[in-house]
Amino acid sequence: MQRDVHSQGDLKDSDVIDVQGMTMRVAQAKELGLLSDAFDEQLSIGAARRAAQEHGKAQEQTPEKTQRSDTGYTEYDTATDALNAALDDGSIEYEEASQYHTALGEVALAGLSVDEVVNTVEGLADGSLVENEVSGETLSMISSVEKSVTEAATQSAIHELGQEGFDQLDQLANAHPGVRQVIRQYAVDRVSGQSDGVTWAALAADLREQLGYQ
């Protein structure tokens, strides 16, 4: 039977202790002059174990904080911090967030904002902007970003809604231009970590309700 001891006075001659890897009774350790060494050794081990246990408890009680982004690109840093927060609260998956991080980095390195990219994409789509008004390098970057963001958002929606639910949402978007715009804005908000915890399922349910669908 083991018990805690705090000084040599707590030991009985018949107690069994470990001394330098050998097991012996306290009386034997006294005769050999090893009792002080044995007690100091066990005290050090016990203190180390207690310190490790206390450290572990402190780690459990204090959640690890994600380091804030500080690249010097204000919009990128803000969006990255927001995405990391969304990751922490589980409202976005790592794979999706990772693709958004990459896209945001490309936009930042091009010296553009997310809004400028969105406006360029929309301008090219509705004809208010022609390709020769945009540099080839910027067009290439925007095409890459749009493709990766669309793929990430699509996979996220399918994962959450299922293929049938996604198809229904896509049908609503094709039938109602306003719905398509809402979905596009929501996707942009997800990229920047600004979706405020709104899920694809909640968005789809809200749109169906507004359109009068059961």
PDB file of C-alpha atoms in Angstrom, residues 40-211:
ATOM      1  CA  ASP A  40      15.274  13.592  -1.947  1.00  0.00           C
ATOM      2  CA  GLU A  41      15.013  11.460  -5.072  1.00  0.00           C
ATOM      3  CA  GLN A  42      11.359  10.614  -4.501  1.00  0.00           C
ATOM      4  CA  LEU A  43      10.590  14.217  -3.556  1.00  0.00           C
ATOM      5  CA  SER A  44      12.086  15.474  -6.821  1.00  0.00           C
ATOM      6  CA  ILE A  45      10.173  12.927  -8.874  1.00  0.00           C
ATOM      7  CA  GLY A  46       6.936  13.741  -7.041  1.00  0.00           C
ATOM      8  CA  ALA A  47       7.441  17.480  -7.524  1.00  0.00           C
ATOM      9  CA  ALA A  48       8.077  17.005 -11.233  1.00  0.00           C
ATOM     10  CA  ARG A  49       4.964  14.879 -11.609  1.00  0.00           C
ATOM     11  CA  ARG A  50       2.831  17.392  -9.708  1.00  0.00           C
ATOM     12  CA  ALA A  51       4.209  20.253 -11.820  1.00  0.00           C
ATOM     13  CA  ALA A  52       3.397  18.349 -15.019  1.00  0.00           C
ATOM     14  CA  GLN A  53      -0.122  17.601 -13.778  1.00  0.00           C
ATOM     15  CA  GLU A  54      -0.724  21.228 -12.831  1.00  0.00           C
ATOM     16  CA  HIS A  55       0.591  22.386 -16.204  1.00  0.00           C
ATOM     17  CA  GLY A  56      -1.741  19.960 -17.965  1.00  0.00           C
ATOM     18  CA  LYS A  57      -4.727  21.230 -16.003  1.00  0.00           C
ATOM     19  CA  ALA A  58      -3.822  24.836 -16.822  1.00  0.00           C
ATOM     20  CA  GLN A  59      -3.584  23.975 -20.516  1.00  0.00           C
ATOM     21  CA  GLU A  60      -7.025  22.355 -20.425  1.00  0.00           C
ATOM     22  CA  GLN A  61      -8.572  25.315 -18.651  1.00  0.00           C
ATOM     23  CA  THR A  62      -6.985  27.906 -20.967  1.00  0.00           C
ATOM     24  CA  PRO A  63      -8.050  27.375 -24.614  1.00  0.00           C
ATOM     25  CA  GLU A  64      -5.302  27.927 -27.133  1.00  0.00           C
ATOM     26  CA  LYS A  65      -5.761  31.206 -28.968  1.00  0.00           C
ATOM     27  CA  THR A  66      -5.171  31.379 -32.709  1.00  0.00           C
ATOM     28  CA  GLN A  67      -2.459  33.874 -33.489  1.00  0.00           C
ATOM     29  CA  ARG A  68      -3.751  36.947 -35.295  1.00  0.00           C
ATOM     30  CA  SER A  69      -2.666  37.522 -38.880  1.00  0.00           C
ATOM     31  CA  ASP A  70      -0.277  40.428 -39.330  1.00  0.00           C
ATOM     32  CA  THR A  71       0.957  40.483 -42.927  1.00  0.00           C
ATOM     33  CA  GLY A  72       0.452  44.197 -43.496  1.00  0.00           C
ATOM     34  CA  TYR A  73      -2.427  43.583 -45.932  1.00  0.00           C
ATOM     35  CA  THR A  74      -5.288  44.915 -43.837  1.00  0.00           C
ATOM     36  CA  GLU A  75      -8.203  43.278 -45.651  1.00  0.00           C
ATOM     37  CA  TYR A  76      -6.373  39.951 -45.883  1.00  0.00           C
ATOM     38  CA  ASP A  77      -5.491  40.027 -42.182  1.00  0.00           C
ATOM     39  CA  THR A  78      -9.064  40.915 -41.191  1.00  0.00           C
ATOM     40  CA  ALA A  79     -10.562  38.184 -43.382  1.00  0.00           C
ATOM     41  CA  THR A  80      -7.994  35.616 -42.229  1.00  0.00           C
ATOM     42  CA  ASP A  81      -8.724  36.342 -38.572  1.00  0.00           C
ATOM     43  CA  ALA A  82     -12.461  36.045 -39.268  1.00  0.00           C
ATOM     44  CA  LEU A  83     -11.959  32.731 -41.102  1.00  0.00           C
ATOM     45  CA  ASN A  84      -9.853  31.399 -38.241  1.00  0.00           C
ATOM     46  CA  ALA A  85     -12.613  32.381 -35.815  1.00  0.00           C
ATOM     47  CA  ALA A  86     -15.144  30.553 -38.025  1.00  0.00           C
ATOM     48  CA  LEU A  87     -12.866  27.511 -37.963  1.00  0.00           C
ATOM     49  CA  ASP A  88     -12.646  27.672 -34.188  1.00  0.00           C
ATOM     50  CA  ASP A  89     -16.427  27.772 -33.745  1.00  0.00           C
ATOM     51  CA  GLY A  90     -16.963  25.025 -36.312  1.00  0.00           C
ATOM     52  CA  SER A  91     -19.024  27.051 -38.786  1.00  0.00           C
ATOM     53  CA  ILE A  92     -16.586  26.290 -41.609  1.00  0.00           C
ATOM     54  CA  GLU A  93     -14.436  23.275 -42.424  1.00  0.00           C
ATOM     55  CA  TYR A  94     -10.659  23.409 -42.767  1.00  0.00           C
ATOM     56  CA  GLU A  95     -10.605  22.392 -46.432  1.00  0.00           C
ATOM     57  CA  GLU A  96     -12.953  25.199 -47.428  1.00  0.00           C
ATOM     58  CA  ALA A  97     -11.207  27.790 -45.269  1.00  0.00           C
ATOM     59  CA  SER A  98      -7.842  26.766 -46.707  1.00  0.00           C
ATOM     60  CA  GLN A  99      -9.017  27.457 -50.263  1.00  0.00           C
ATOM     61  CA  TYR A 100     -10.394  30.823 -49.180  1.00  0.00           C
ATOM     62  CA  HIS A 101      -7.103  31.715 -47.497  1.00  0.00           C
ATOM     63  CA  THR A 102      -5.271  30.990 -50.745  1.00  0.00           C
ATOM     64  CA  ALA A 103      -7.738  33.033 -52.788  1.00  0.00           C
ATOM     65  CA  LEU A 104      -7.520  35.977 -50.393  1.00  0.00           C
ATOM     66  CA  GLY A 105      -3.730  35.827 -50.598  1.00  0.00           C
ATOM     67  CA  GLU A 106      -3.827  36.037 -54.402  1.00  0.00           C
ATOM     68  CA  VAL A 107      -6.179  39.024 -54.233  1.00  0.00           C
ATOM     69  CA  ALA A 108      -3.981  40.797 -51.681  1.00  0.00           C
ATOM     70  CA  LEU A 109      -0.782  40.220 -53.670  1.00  0.00           C
ATOM     71  CA  ALA A 110      -2.492  41.697 -56.734  1.00  0.00           C
ATOM     72  CA  GLY A 111      -3.160  44.868 -54.736  1.00  0.00           C
ATOM     73  CA  LEU A 112      -6.929  44.459 -54.994  1.00  0.00           C
ATOM     74  CA  SER A 113      -9.786  44.089 -52.536  1.00  0.00           C
ATOM     75  CA  VAL A 114     -12.424  41.372 -52.539  1.00  0.00           C
ATOM     76  CA  ASP A 115     -15.054  43.950 -53.558  1.00  0.00           C
ATOM     77  CA  GLU A 116     -12.918  45.032 -56.523  1.00  0.00           C
ATOM     78  CA  VAL A 117     -12.613  41.435 -57.674  1.00  0.00           C
ATOM     79  CA  VAL A 118     -16.363  40.874 -57.293  1.00  0.00           C
ATOM     80  CA  ASN A 119     -17.148  44.085 -59.198  1.00  0.00           C
ATOM     81  CA  THR A 120     -14.775  43.077 -61.972  1.00  0.00           C
ATOM     82  CA  VAL A 121     -16.350  39.634 -62.282  1.00  0.00           C
ATOM     83  CA  GLU A 122     -19.841  41.129 -62.359  1.00  0.00           C
ATOM     84  CA  GLY A 123     -18.787  43.834 -64.798  1.00  0.00           C
ATOM     85  CA  LEU A 124     -17.329  41.290 -67.201  1.00  0.00           C
ATOM     86  CA  ALA A 125     -20.488  39.194 -66.872  1.00  0.00           C
ATOM     87  CA  ASP A 126     -22.991  41.989 -67.551  1.00  0.00           C
ATOM     88  CA  GLY A 127     -20.890  43.710 -70.223  1.00  0.00           C
ATOM     89  CA  SER A 128     -20.300  46.934 -68.295  1.00  0.00           C
ATOM     90  CA  LEU A 129     -16.612  46.049 -68.360  1.00  0.00           C
ATOM     91  CA  VAL A 130     -14.637  44.599 -71.260  1.00  0.00           C
ATOM     92  CA  GLU A 131     -11.602  42.379 -70.978  1.00  0.00           C
ATOM     93  CA  ASN A 132      -9.181  44.819 -72.622  1.00  0.00           C
ATOM     94  CA  GLU A 133      -9.886  47.222 -69.763  1.00  0.00           C
ATOM     95  CA  VAL A 134      -8.328  44.745 -67.349  1.00  0.00           C
ATOM     96  CA  SER A 135      -4.705  43.594 -67.433  1.00  0.00           C
ATOM     97  CA  GLY A 136      -4.031  40.029 -68.490  1.00  0.00           C
ATOM     98  CA  GLU A 137      -2.342  39.283 -65.168  1.00  0.00           C
ATOM     99  CA  THR A 138      -5.359  40.531 -63.233  1.00  0.00           C
ATOM    100  CA  LEU A 139      -7.747  38.569 -65.446  1.00  0.00           C
ATOM    101  CA  SER A 140      -5.718  35.412 -64.860  1.00  0.00           C
ATOM    102  CA  MET A 141      -5.732  35.949 -61.103  1.00  0.00           C
ATOM    103  CA  ILE A 142      -9.473  36.680 -61.022  1.00  0.00           C
ATOM    104  CA  SER A 143     -10.224  33.587 -63.103  1.00  0.00           C
ATOM    105  CA  SER A 144      -8.171  31.421 -60.748  1.00  0.00           C
ATOM    106  CA  VAL A 145      -9.759  32.910 -57.636  1.00  0.00           C
ATOM    107  CA  GLU A 146     -13.303  32.663 -58.999  1.00  0.00           C
ATOM    108  CA  LYS A 147     -12.774  29.010 -59.930  1.00  0.00           C
ATOM    109  CA  SER A 148     -11.319  27.974 -56.566  1.00  0.00           C
ATOM    110  CA  VAL A 149     -13.903  29.907 -54.545  1.00  0.00           C
ATOM    111  CA  THR A 150     -16.785  28.513 -56.606  1.00  0.00           C
ATOM    112  CA  GLU A 151     -15.492  24.965 -56.176  1.00  0.00           C
ATOM    113  CA  ALA A 152     -15.037  25.404 -52.420  1.00  0.00           C
ATOM    114  CA  ALA A 153     -18.467  26.963 -51.936  1.00  0.00           C
ATOM    115  CA  THR A 154     -20.152  24.323 -54.104  1.00  0.00           C
ATOM    116  CA  GLN A 155     -18.544  21.438 -52.228  1.00  0.00           C
ATOM    117  CA  SER A 156     -19.453  23.065 -48.925  1.00  0.00           C
ATOM    118  CA  ALA A 157     -23.090  23.465 -49.962  1.00  0.00           C
ATOM    119  CA  ILE A 158     -23.326  19.897 -51.278  1.00  0.00           C
ATOM    120  CA  HIS A 159     -21.724  18.551 -48.110  1.00  0.00           C
ATOM    121  CA  GLU A 160     -24.284  20.354 -45.968  1.00  0.00           C
ATOM    122  CA  LEU A 161     -27.422  20.151 -48.113  1.00  0.00           C
ATOM    123  CA  GLY A 162     -26.799  16.897 -49.941  1.00  0.00           C
ATOM    124  CA  GLN A 163     -26.892  16.725 -53.730  1.00  0.00           C
ATOM    125  CA  GLU A 164     -30.702  16.936 -53.870  1.00  0.00           C
ATOM    126  CA  GLY A 165     -30.823  19.971 -51.596  1.00  0.00           C
ATOM    127  CA  PHE A 166     -28.074  21.648 -53.581  1.00  0.00           C
ATOM    128  CA  ASP A 167     -29.881  21.003 -56.860  1.00  0.00           C
ATOM    129  CA  GLN A 168     -33.050  22.561 -55.425  1.00  0.00           C
ATOM    130  CA  LEU A 169     -31.100  25.660 -54.354  1.00  0.00           C
ATOM    131  CA  ASP A 170     -29.505  25.865 -57.805  1.00  0.00           C
ATOM    132  CA  GLN A 171     -32.965  25.662 -59.411  1.00  0.00           C
ATOM    133  CA  LEU A 172     -34.162  28.554 -57.256  1.00  0.00           C
ATOM    134  CA  ALA A 173     -31.134  30.593 -58.299  1.00  0.00           C
ATOM    135  CA  ASN A 174     -31.780  29.903 -61.983  1.00  0.00           C
ATOM    136  CA  ALA A 175     -35.455  30.817 -61.668  1.00  0.00           C
ATOM    137  CA  HIS A 176     -34.989  33.969 -59.594  1.00  0.00           C
ATOM    138  CA  PRO A 177     -32.181  36.460 -60.342  1.00  0.00           C
ATOM    139  CA  GLY A 178     -32.601  37.971 -56.886  1.00  0.00           C
ATOM    140  CA  VAL A 179     -31.980  34.595 -55.280  1.00  0.00           C
ATOM    141  CA  ARG A 180     -28.819  34.136 -57.339  1.00  0.00           C
ATOM    142  CA  GLN A 181     -27.552  37.499 -56.127  1.00  0.00           C
ATOM    143  CA  VAL A 182     -28.273  36.604 -52.495  1.00  0.00           C
ATOM    144  CA  ILE A 183     -26.406  33.319 -52.886  1.00  0.00           C
ATOM    145  CA  ARG A 184     -23.447  35.055 -54.542  1.00  0.00           C
ATOM    146  CA  GLN A 185     -23.247  37.601 -51.733  1.00  0.00           C
ATOM    147  CA  TYR A 186     -23.459  34.857 -49.132  1.00  0.00           C
ATOM    148  CA  ALA A 187     -20.604  33.024 -50.865  1.00  0.00           C
ATOM    149  CA  VAL A 188     -18.520  36.214 -50.833  1.00  0.00           C
ATOM    150  CA  ASP A 189     -19.294  36.658 -47.135  1.00  0.00           C
ATOM    151  CA  ARG A 190     -18.102  33.095 -46.459  1.00  0.00           C
ATOM    152  CA  VAL A 191     -14.812  33.840 -48.210  1.00  0.00           C
ATOM    153  CA  SER A 192     -14.228  36.797 -45.878  1.00  0.00           C
ATOM    154  CA  GLY A 193     -15.455  34.945 -42.782  1.00  0.00           C
ATOM    155  CA  GLN A 194     -18.392  37.332 -42.530  1.00  0.00           C
ATOM    156  CA  SER A 195     -21.279  34.859 -42.806  1.00  0.00           C
ATOM    157  CA  ASP A 196     -22.055  35.333 -39.084  1.00  0.00           C
ATOM    158  CA  GLY A 197     -22.537  31.599 -38.570  1.00  0.00           C
ATOM    159  CA  VAL A 198     -25.343  31.373 -41.155  1.00  0.00           C
ATOM    160  CA  THR A 199     -25.308  27.914 -42.731  1.00  0.00           C
ATOM    161  CA  TRP A 200     -26.229  26.849 -46.244  1.00  0.00           C
ATOM    162  CA  ALA A 201     -29.232  25.043 -44.779  1.00  0.00           C
ATOM    163  CA  ALA A 202     -30.451  28.171 -42.996  1.00  0.00           C
ATOM    164  CA  LEU A 203     -29.963  30.249 -46.149  1.00  0.00           C
ATOM    165  CA  ALA A 204     -31.849  27.749 -48.305  1.00  0.00           C
ATOM    166  CA  ALA A 205     -34.719  27.500 -45.806  1.00  0.00           C
ATOM    167  CA  ASP A 206     -35.006  31.292 -45.585  1.00  0.00           C
ATOM    168  CA  LEU A 207     -35.065  31.709 -49.369  1.00  0.00           C
ATOM    169  CA  ARG A 208     -37.705  29.022 -49.796  1.00  0.00           C
ATOM    170  CA  GLU A 209     -39.829  30.644 -47.092  1.00  0.00           C
ATOM    171  CA  GLN A 210     -39.550  34.084 -48.712  1.00  0.00           C
ATOM    172  CA  LEU A 211     -40.559  32.618 -52.071  1.00  0.00           C
TER     173      LEU A 211
END
